mmCIF file of C-alpha atoms in Angstrom:
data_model
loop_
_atom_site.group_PDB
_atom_site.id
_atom_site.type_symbol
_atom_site.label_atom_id
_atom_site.label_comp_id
_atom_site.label_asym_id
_atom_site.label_seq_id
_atom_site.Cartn_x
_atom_site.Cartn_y
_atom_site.Cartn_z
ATOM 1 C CA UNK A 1 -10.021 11.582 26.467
ATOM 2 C CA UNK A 2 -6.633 12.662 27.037
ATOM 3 C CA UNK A 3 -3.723 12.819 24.656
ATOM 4 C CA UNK A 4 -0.779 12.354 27.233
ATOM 5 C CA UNK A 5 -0.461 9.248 28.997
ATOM 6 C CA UNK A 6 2.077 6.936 31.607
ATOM 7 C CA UNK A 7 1.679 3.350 31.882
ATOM 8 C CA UNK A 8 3.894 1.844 34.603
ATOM 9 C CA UNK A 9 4.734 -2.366 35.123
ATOM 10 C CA UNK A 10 6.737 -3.287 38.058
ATOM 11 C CA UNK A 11 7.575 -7.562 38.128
ATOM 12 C CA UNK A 12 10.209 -9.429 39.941
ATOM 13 C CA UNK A 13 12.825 -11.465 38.119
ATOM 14 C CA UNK A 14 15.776 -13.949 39.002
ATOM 15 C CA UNK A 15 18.503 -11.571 37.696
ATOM 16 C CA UNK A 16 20.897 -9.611 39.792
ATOM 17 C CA UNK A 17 19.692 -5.769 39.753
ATOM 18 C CA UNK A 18 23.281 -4.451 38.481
ATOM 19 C CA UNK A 19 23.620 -7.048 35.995
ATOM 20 C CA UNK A 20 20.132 -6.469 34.520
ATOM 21 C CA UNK A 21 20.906 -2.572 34.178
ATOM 22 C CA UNK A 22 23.647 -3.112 32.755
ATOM 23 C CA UNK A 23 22.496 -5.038 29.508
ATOM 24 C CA UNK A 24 19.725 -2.549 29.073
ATOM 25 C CA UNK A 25 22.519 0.639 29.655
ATOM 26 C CA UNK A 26 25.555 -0.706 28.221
ATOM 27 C CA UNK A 27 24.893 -3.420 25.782
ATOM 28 C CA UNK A 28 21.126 -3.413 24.608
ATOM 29 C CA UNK A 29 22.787 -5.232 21.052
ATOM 30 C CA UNK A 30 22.801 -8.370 23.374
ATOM 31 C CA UNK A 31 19.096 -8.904 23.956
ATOM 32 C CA UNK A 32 18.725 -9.901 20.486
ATOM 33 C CA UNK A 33 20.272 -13.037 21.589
ATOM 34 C CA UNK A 34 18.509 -13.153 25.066
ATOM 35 C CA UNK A 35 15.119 -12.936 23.083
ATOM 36 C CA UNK A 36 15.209 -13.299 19.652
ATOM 37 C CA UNK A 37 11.754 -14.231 18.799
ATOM 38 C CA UNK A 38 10.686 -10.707 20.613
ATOM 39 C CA UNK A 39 13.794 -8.588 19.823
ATOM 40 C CA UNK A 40 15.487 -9.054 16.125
ATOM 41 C CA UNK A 41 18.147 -6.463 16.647
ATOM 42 C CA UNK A 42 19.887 -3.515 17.952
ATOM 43 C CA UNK A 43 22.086 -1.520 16.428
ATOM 44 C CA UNK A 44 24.390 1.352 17.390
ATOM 45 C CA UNK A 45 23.922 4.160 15.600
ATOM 46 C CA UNK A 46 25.709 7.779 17.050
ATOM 47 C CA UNK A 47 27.836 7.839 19.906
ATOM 48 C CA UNK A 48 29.320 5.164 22.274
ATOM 49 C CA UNK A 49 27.864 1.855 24.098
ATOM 50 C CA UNK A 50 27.120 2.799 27.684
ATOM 51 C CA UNK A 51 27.321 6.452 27.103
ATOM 52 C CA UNK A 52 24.237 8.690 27.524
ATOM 53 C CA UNK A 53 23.160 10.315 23.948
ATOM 54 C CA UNK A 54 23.833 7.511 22.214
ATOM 55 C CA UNK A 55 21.346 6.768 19.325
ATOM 56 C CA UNK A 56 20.479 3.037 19.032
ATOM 57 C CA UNK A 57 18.060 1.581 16.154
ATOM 58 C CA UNK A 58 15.989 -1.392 17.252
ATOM 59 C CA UNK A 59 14.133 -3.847 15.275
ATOM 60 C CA UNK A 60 11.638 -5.947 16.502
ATOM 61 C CA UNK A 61 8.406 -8.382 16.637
ATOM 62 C CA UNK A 62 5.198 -6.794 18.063
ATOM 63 C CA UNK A 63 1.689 -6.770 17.390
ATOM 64 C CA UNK A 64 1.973 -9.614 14.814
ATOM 65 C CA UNK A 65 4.349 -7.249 12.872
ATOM 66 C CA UNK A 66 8.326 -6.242 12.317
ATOM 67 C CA UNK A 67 8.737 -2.819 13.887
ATOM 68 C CA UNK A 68 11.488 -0.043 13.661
ATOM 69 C CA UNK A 69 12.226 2.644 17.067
ATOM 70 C CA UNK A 70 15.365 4.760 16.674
ATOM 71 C CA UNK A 71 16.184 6.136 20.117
ATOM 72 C CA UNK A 72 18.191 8.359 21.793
ATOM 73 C CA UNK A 73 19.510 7.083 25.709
ATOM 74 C CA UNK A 74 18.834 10.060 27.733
ATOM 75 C CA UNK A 75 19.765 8.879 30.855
ATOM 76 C CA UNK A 76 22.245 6.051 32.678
ATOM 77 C CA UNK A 77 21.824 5.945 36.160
ATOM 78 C CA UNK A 78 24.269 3.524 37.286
ATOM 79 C CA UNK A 79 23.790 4.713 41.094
ATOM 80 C CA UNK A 80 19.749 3.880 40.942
ATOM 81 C CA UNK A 81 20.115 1.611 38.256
ATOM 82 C CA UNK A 82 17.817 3.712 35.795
ATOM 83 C CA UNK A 83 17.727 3.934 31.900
ATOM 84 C CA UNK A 84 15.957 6.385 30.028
ATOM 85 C CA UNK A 85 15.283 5.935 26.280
ATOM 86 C CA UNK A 86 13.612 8.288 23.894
ATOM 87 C CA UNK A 87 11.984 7.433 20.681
ATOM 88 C CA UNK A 88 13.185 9.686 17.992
ATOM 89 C CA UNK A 89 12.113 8.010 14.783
ATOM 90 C CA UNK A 90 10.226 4.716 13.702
ATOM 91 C CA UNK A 91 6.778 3.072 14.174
ATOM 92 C CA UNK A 92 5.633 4.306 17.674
ATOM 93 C CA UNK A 93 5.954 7.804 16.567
ATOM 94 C CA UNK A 94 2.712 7.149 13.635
ATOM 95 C CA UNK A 95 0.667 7.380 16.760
ATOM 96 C CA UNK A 96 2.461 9.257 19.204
ATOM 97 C CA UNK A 97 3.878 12.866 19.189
ATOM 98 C CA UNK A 98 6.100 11.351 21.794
ATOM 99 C CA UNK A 99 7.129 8.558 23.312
ATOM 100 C CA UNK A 100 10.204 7.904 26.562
ATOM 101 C CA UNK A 101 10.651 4.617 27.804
ATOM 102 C CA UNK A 102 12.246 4.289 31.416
ATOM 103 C CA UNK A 103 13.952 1.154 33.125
ATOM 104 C CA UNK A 104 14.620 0.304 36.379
ATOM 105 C CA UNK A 105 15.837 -2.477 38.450
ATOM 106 C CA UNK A 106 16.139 -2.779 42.416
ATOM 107 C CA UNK A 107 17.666 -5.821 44.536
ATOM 108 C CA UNK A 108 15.580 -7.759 46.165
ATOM 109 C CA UNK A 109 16.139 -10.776 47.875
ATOM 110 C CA UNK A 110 17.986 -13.091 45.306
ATOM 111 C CA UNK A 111 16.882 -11.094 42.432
ATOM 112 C CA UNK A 112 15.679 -8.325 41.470
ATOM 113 C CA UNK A 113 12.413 -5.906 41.181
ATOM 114 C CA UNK A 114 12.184 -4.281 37.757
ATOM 115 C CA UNK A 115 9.785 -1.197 37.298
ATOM 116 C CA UNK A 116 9.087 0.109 33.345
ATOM 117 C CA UNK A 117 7.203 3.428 32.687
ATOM 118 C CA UNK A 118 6.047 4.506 29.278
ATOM 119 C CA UNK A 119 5.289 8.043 28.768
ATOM 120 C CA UNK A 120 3.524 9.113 25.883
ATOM 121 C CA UNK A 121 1.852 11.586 23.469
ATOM 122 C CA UNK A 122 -0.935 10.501 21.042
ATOM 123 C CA UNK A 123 -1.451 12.028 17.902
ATOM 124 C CA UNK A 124 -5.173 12.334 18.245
ATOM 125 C CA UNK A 125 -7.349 10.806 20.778
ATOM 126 C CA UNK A 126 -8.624 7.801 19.161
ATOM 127 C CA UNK A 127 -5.241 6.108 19.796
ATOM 128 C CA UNK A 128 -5.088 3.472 22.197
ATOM 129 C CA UNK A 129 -3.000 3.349 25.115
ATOM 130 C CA UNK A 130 0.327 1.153 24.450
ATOM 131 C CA UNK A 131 -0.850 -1.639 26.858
ATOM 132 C CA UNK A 132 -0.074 -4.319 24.160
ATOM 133 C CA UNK A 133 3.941 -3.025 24.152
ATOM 134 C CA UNK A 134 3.956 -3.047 27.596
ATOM 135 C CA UNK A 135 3.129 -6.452 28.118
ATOM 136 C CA UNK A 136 5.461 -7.126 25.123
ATOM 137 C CA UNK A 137 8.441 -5.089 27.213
ATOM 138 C CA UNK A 138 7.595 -7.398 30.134
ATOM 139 C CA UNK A 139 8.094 -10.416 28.445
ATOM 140 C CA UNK A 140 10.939 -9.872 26.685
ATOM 141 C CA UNK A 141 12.274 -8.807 29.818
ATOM 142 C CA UNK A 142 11.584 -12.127 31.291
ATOM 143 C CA UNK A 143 13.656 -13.606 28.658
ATOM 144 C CA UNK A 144 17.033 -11.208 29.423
ATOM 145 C CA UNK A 145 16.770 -11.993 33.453
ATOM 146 C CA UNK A 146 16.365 -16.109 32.203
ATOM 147 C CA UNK A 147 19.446 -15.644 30.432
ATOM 148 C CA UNK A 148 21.327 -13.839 32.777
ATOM 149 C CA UNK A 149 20.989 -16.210 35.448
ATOM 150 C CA UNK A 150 21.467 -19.338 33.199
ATOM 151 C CA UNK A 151 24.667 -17.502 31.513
ATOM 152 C CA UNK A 152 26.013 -15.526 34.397
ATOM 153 C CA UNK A 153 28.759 -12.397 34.356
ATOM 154 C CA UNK A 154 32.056 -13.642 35.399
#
């Protein structure tokens, strides 16, 4: 068995592609609202909103359980429309080594195609593959494109 791994997801949703970067780039502290049963909070913690090296703290509902991931945004893309996050601290990292998190949204017809990729390091091989969070990631994500097409960006 392996100890590196890459788990990809790639869904449509009802959101405009720019609009949907943009929460997940620039102000990830709203999805709280846009899903609060998945998503409890996000909180700034180094640098700027928007800007890449920023360090946000996130606190959420997975797995039957409150969960902690400190991360560090790596990337904005605002050309491809591309996020990279990296988890520097909090519960992923008691099973992986490492863990980067990447979001992307195209246009497509009235909406928009979103693809997620998780990239990974397990600690030993007897860790499972984060299928759970990536279904988790997808719904969650359904609940940010809902809201921005029921609440639109003026």
């Amino acid at each position: 068995m392996t100890l590196w791994g890459k788990l990809e997801a790639q869904f449509g949703i009802n959101a405009p592609a720019d609009q949907f970067h943009d929460v997940f780039s620039c102000r990830p502290h709203h999805i709280s609202n846009m899903s609060p049963h998945n998503i409890h909070d996000c909180d700034l913690h180094e640098g700027e909103w928007g800007k890449e090296g920023a360090i946000v703290c996130w606190k959420y509902f997975h797995d039957g359980s409150a969960k902690v991931a400190k991360q560090v945004i790596e990337t904005i893309d605002d050309v491809n429309l591309l996020t990279v996050f990296k988890v520097i601290e909090g519960d992923l990292l008691k099973e992986y080594k490492s863990f980067k998190l990447t979001v992307q949204a195209a246009p497509k017809g009235e909406g928009s195609v979103v693809h997620w990729t998780l990239e990974y390091e397990k600690i030993h091989e007897n860790i499972q593959d984060p299928y759970s969070l990536l279904e988790f990631i997808v719904q969650f994500n359904k609940d940010v494109s809902a809201h921005l097409v029921k609440c639109p960006k003026k």
